[in-house]
C-alpha positions as a printed NumPy array, in Angstrom:
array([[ -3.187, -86.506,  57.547],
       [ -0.08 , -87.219,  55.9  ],
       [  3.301, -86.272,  57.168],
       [  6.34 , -84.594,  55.527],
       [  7.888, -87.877,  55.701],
       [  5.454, -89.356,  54.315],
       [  3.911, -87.846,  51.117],
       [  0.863, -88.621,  50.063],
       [  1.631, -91.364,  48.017],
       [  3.962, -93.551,  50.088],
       [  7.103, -92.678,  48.124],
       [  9.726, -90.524,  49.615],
       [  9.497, -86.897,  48.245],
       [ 13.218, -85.725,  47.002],
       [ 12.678, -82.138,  47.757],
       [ 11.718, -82.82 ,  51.401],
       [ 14.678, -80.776,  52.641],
       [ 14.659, -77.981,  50.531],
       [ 10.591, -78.231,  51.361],
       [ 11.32 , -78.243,  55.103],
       [ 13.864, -75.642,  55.292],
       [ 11.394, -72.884,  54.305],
       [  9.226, -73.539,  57.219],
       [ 10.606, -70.781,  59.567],
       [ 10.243, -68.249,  56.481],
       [  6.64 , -69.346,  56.567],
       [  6.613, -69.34 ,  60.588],
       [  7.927, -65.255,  60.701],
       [  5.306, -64.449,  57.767],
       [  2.25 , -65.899,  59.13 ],
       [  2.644, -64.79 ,  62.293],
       [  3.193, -60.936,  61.027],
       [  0.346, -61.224,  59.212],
       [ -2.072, -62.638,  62.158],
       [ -0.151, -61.433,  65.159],
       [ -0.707, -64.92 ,  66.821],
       [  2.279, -67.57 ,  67.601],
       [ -0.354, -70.426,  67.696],
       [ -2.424, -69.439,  64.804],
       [  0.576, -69.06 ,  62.593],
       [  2.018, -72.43 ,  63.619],
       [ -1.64 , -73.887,  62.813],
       [ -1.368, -72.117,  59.415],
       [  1.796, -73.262,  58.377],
       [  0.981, -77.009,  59.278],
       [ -2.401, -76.582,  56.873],
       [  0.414, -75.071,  53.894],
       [  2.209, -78.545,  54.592],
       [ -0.889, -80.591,  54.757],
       [ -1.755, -79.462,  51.491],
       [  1.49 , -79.861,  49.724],
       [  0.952, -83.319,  51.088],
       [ -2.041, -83.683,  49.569],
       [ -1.009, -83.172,  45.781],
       [ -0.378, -86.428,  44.339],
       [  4.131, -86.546,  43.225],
       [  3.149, -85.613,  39.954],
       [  1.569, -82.187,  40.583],
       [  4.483, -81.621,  43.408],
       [  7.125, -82.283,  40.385],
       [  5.35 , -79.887,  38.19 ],
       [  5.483, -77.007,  40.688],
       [  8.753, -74.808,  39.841],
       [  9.01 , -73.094,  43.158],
       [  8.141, -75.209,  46.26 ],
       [  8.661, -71.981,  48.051],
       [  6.55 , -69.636,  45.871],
       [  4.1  , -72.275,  45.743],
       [  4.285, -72.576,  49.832],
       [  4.238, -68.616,  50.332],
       [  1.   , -68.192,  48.185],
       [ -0.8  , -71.247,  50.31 ],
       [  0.1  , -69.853,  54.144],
       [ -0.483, -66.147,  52.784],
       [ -3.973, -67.506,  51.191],
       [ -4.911, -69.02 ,  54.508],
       [ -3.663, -66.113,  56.667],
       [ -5.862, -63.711,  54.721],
       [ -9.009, -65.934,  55.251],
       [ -8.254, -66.56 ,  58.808],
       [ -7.851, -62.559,  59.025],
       [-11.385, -62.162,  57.362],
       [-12.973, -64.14 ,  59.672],
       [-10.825, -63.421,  62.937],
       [-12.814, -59.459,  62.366],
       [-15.623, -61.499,  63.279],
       [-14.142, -63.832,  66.009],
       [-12.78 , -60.852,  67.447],
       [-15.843, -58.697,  68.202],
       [-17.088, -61.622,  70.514],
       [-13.578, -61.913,  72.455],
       [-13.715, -60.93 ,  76.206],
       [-11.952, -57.083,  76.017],
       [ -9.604, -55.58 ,  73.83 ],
       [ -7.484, -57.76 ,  71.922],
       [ -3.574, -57.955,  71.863],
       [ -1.394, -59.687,  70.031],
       [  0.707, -62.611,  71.087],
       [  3.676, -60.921,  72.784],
       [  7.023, -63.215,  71.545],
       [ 10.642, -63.427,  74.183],
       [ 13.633, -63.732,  72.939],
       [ 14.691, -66.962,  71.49 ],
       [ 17.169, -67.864,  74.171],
       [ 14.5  , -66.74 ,  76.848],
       [ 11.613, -69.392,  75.946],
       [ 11.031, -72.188,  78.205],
       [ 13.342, -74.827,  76.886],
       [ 15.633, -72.831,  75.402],
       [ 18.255, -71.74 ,  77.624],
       [ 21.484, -73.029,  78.47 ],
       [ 21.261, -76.522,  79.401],
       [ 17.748, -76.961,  78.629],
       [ 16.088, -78.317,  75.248],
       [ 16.78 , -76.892,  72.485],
       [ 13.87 , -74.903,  70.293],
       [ 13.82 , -75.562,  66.533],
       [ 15.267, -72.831,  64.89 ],
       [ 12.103, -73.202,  62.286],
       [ 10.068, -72.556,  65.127],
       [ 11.31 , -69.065,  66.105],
       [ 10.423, -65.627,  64.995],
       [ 12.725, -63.051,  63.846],
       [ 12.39 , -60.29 ,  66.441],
       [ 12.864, -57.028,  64.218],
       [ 10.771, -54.075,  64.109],
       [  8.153, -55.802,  62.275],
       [  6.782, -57.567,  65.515],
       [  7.509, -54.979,  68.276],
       [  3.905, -54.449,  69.743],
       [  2.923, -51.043,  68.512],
       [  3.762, -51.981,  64.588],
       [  1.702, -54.989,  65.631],
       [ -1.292, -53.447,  67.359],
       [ -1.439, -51.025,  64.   ],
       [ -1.681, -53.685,  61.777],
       [ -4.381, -54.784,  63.279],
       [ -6.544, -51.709,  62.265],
       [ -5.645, -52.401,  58.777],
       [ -8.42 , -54.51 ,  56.739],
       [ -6.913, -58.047,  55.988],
       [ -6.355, -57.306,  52.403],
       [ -4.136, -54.057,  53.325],
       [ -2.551, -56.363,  55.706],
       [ -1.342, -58.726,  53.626],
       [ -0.195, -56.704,  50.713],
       [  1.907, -54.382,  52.92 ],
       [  3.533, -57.168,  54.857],
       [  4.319, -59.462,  51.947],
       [  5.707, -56.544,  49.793],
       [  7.16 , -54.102,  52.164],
       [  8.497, -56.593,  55.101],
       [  9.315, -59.191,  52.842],
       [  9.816, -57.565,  49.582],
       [  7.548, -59.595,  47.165],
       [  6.949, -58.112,  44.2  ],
       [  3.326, -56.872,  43.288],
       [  2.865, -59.532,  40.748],
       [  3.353, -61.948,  43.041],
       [  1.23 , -60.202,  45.678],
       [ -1.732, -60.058,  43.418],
       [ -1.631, -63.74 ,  42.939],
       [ -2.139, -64.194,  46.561],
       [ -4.581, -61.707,  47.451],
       [ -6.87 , -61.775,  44.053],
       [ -6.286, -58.39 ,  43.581],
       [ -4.652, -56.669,  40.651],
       [ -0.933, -55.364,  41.224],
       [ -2.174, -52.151,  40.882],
       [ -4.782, -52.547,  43.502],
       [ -2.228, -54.382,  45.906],
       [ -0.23 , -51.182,  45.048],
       [ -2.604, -48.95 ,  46.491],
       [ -3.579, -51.286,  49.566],
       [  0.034, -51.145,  50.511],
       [  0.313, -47.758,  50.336],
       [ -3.071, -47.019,  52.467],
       [ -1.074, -49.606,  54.617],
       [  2.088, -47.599,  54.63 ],
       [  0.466, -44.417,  55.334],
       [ -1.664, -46.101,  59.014],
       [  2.187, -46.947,  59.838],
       [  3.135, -43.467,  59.518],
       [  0.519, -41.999,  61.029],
       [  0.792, -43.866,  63.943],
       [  4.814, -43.676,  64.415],
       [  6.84 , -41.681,  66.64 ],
       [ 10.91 , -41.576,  66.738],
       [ 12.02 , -44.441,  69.469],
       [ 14.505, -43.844,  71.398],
       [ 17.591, -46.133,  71.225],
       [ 17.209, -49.422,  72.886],
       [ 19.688, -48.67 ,  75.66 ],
       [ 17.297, -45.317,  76.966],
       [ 13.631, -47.786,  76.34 ],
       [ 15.664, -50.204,  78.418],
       [ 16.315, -47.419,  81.249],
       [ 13.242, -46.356,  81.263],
       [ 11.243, -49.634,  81.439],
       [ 14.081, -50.3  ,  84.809],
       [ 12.834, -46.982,  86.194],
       [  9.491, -47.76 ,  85.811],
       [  9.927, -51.193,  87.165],
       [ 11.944, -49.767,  90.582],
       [  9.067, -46.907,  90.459],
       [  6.48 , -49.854,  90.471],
       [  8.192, -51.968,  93.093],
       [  9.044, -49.026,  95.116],
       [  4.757, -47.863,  95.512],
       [  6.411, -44.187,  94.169],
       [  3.263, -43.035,  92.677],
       [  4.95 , -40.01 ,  91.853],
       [  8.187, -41.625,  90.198],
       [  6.296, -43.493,  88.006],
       [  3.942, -40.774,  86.9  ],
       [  6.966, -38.806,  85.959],
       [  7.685, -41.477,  83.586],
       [  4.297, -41.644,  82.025],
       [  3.441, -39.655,  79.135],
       [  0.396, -36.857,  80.07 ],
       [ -1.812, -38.827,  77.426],
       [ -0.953, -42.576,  78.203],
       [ -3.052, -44.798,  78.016],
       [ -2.92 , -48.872,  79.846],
       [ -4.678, -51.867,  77.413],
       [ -4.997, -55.092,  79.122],
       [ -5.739, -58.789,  77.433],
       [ -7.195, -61.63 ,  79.429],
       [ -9.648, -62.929,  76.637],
       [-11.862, -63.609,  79.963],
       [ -9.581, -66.226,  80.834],
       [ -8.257, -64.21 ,  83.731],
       [ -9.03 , -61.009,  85.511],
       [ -8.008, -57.624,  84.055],
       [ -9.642, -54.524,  83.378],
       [-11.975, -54.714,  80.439],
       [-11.457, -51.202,  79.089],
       [ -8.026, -49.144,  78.417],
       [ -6.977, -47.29 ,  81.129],
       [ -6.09 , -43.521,  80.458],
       [ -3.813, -40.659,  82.576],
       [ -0.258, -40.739,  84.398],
       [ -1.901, -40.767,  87.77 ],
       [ -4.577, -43.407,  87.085],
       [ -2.462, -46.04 ,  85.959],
       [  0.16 , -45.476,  88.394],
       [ -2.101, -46.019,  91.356],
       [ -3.676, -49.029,  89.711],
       [ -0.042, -50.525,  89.59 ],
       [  0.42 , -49.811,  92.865],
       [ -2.643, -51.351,  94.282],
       [ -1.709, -53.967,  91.917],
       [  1.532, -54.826,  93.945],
       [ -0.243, -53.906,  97.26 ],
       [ -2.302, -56.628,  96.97 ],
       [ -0.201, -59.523,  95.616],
       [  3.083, -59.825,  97.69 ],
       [  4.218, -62.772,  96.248],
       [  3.95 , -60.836,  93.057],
       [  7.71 , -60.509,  91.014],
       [  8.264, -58.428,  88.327],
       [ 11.714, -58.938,  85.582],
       [ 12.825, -56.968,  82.915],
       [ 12.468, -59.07 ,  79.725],
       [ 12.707, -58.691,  75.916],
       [  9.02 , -58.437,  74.788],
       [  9.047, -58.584,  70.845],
       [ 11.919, -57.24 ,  70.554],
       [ 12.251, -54.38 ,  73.138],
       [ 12.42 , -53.975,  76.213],
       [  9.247, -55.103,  78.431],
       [  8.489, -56.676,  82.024],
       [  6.966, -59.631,  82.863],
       [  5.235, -60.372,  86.158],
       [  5.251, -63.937,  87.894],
       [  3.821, -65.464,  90.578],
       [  5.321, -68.553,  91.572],
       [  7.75 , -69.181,  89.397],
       [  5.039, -68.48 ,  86.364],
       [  4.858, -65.751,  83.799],
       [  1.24 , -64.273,  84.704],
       [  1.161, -61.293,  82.744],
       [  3.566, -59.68 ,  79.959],
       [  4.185, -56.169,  79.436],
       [  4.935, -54.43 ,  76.18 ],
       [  5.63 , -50.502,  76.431],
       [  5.808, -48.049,  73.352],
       [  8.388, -45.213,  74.918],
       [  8.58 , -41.639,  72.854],
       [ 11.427, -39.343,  74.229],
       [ 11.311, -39.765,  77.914],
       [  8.014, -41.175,  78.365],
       [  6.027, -44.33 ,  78.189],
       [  2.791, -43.65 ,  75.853],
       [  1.488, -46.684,  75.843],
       [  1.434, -50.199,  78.163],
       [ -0.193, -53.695,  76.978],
       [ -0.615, -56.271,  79.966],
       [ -1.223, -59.668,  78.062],
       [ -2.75 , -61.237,  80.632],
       [ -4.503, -64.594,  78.426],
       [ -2.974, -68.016,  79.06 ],
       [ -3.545, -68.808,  75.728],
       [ -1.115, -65.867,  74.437],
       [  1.661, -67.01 ,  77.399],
       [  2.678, -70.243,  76.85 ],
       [  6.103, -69.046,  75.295],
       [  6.599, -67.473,  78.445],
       [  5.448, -70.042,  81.03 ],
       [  8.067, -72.363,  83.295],
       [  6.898, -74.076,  86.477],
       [  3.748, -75.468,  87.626],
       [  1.039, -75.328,  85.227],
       [ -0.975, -71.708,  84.3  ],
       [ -4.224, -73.302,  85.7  ],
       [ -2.487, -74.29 ,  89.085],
       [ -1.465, -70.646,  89.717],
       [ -4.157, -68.372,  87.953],
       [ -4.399, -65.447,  90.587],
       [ -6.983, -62.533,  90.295],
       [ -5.684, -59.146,  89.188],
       [ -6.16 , -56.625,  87.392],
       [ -4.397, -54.787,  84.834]])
C-alpha cells in the first residue's frame, strides 16, 4: 500500500497538506459512528488508502478532497456497522463501546512525555459520553449514520443521501427516528461539578466497604453492564438493584487489595478507573440523573484499554474479577 507521501504514482501530490489536515475530522466522525477508537483509526487509513489509489488525474478532478474523503470513511463506517450486527451477536457478553480519556490523560501524553498527534484525538463533547454512545448503538446503521453526519456534524441531506444511498427524504426520516431513540432515552444531567461529586462519593463509598453509602447513591432501578469480550473475567449479564451492585463492589475490593481506584475523565465526564499495578484494568463510565447513578459500564476488554494502559504490559497483569 501506498503512503500519503507517496501517491500512487510516484509524484508528489500538491494537496497532501490540505489532504492530511482533515484526518482528525475523519478520526472524531468514524469513531461516533462505530463507537470504536481502533476501528475508526482502521477506517480512516482504508479512506487514505483509497485516495492513494486513484491515479493524479482522478485526484485533480475531485473538487473537494474533503467531501470526497467524508463520503469514503462514512461509506466504510456504514458497512463495517452492517456487518459488526453480526460480529456482535457472537462477542463474549454485552458489548460497550470504547471508553476515550482525556487527551492530556493518554499514555504519552502528559507533561514531559510524547506528545499524541492532535489528528489522532477525539473531541470529547456530548456526542461520545457513554450513554449517547450506548444509544446509538440500538439504532440500525443507516439511522446511525444519517443522524450523526447531519445532526453532529451538520451535513446537509443532499450530501447525506450520497453517502448512505438513500434519498434525502429518506435520510430525513432516518434521522428523525434517530433523534427521537435520543430523546427517549435522555434525562437532564446534572452539571459536571455535582456528576463529579457524586462519582468521588461513590468512589470513598466503594473504598470505604459502606454498603449502605453507596446504595444511597444508586438509583432504585440501576442497573451495572460489564465488557470483557471474554478476554477477562466479568459478569456476563447486567447487574440490576442498589443493594446488588453495591455488595458486588465490595466483594470486588475485598478480594483484590492491591486493587486502586482514580477518578478520571471517561468520554467526557466524570468516571473511575481501577488499576492494579500501575495498569488501567477496568474503566468506569456512570450516567448520573439528579442525585443518583442510573447506570455503570465496567469496560473490562484489553482490546478497548489500550488508551488507558501505562506500565507493564495488560497480559503481564490480567487479574480475575468481576464486574
Amino acid at each position: 500500500m501506498t503512503t500519503p507521501s507517496e501517491p500512487g504514482d510516484g509524484r508528489p501530490d500538491p494537496r497532501l497538506s490540505a489532504i492530511m489536515s482533515e484526518r482528525r475530522q475523519l478520526v472524531n466522525l468514524t469513531y461516533r459512528l462505530l463507537g470504536s477508537l481502533a476501528e475508526a483509526e482502521d477506517a480512516v487509513q482504508e479512506t487514505y488508502a483509497r485516495w492513494y489509489t486513484l491515479s493524479s488525474g482522478q485526484r485533480q478532478a475531485i473538487e473537494s478532497p474533503g467531501a470526497w474523503l467524508t463520503k469514503v470513511a462514512g461509506r466504510i463506517c456504514l458497512n463495517l456497522l452492517k456487518s459488526a450486527r453480526a460480529r456482535r451477536e457472537n462477542y463474549v457478553g454485552d458489548w460497550i463501546p470504547e471508553p476515550l480519556p482525556e487527551p492530556a490523560e493518554w499514555p504519552g501524553g502528559r507533561a514531559g512525555g510524547t506528545t499524541i498527534d492532535p489528528a489522532d484525538r477525539v473531541t470529547l463533547d456530548e456526542s461520545v459520553n457513554m450513554a449517547f454512545l450506548v444509544v446509538l448503538e440500538s439504532m440500525t446503521p443507516a439511522e446511525r449514520v444519517a443522524f450523526i453526519l447531519h445532526d453532529v456534524f451538520r451535513y446537509p441531506f443532499a450530501e447525506v443521501a450520497d453517502i448512505v444511498g438513500r434519498t434525502p427524504a429518506a435520510c430525513r426520516q432516518l434521522a428523525s427516528s434517530a433523534r427521537r431513540r435520543i430523546r427517549t432515552s435522555q434525562t437532564p444531567v446534572p452539571p459536571t461539578a455535582r456528576q463529579a461529586a457524586i462519582v468521588r462519593n461513590f468512589k470513598q463509598a466503594w473504598e470505604a466497604k459502606d454498603i449502605d453509602a453507596l446504595i444511597g447513591l444508586l438509583d432504585p432501578g440501576v442497573t451495572a453492564t460489564g465488557d470483557s469480550g471474554g478476554l477477562a473475567t466479568t459478569v456476563r449479564r447486567p447487574v440490576e438493584g442498589p443493594e446488588q451492585i453495591a455488595r458486588g463492589l465490595v466483594d470486588l475490593v475485598g478480594r483484590l487489595a492491591d486493587l486502586t481506584i482514580l477518578e478520571r475523565t471517561v468520554n467526557g465526564r466524570p468516571g473511575l478507573v481501577a488499576q492494579q499495578d500501575g495498569v488501567t484494568v477496568t474503566v468506569y463510565a456512570f450516567d448520573i440523573a439528579g442525585d443518583w447513578i442510573t447506570r455503570i459500564w465496567a469496560v473490562r476488554n484489553p482490546e478497548k484499554l489500550r488508551r488507558w494502559t501505562v506500565g507493564p504490559s495488560i497480559s503481564a497483569v490480567r487479574r480475575h474479577h468481576t464486574m
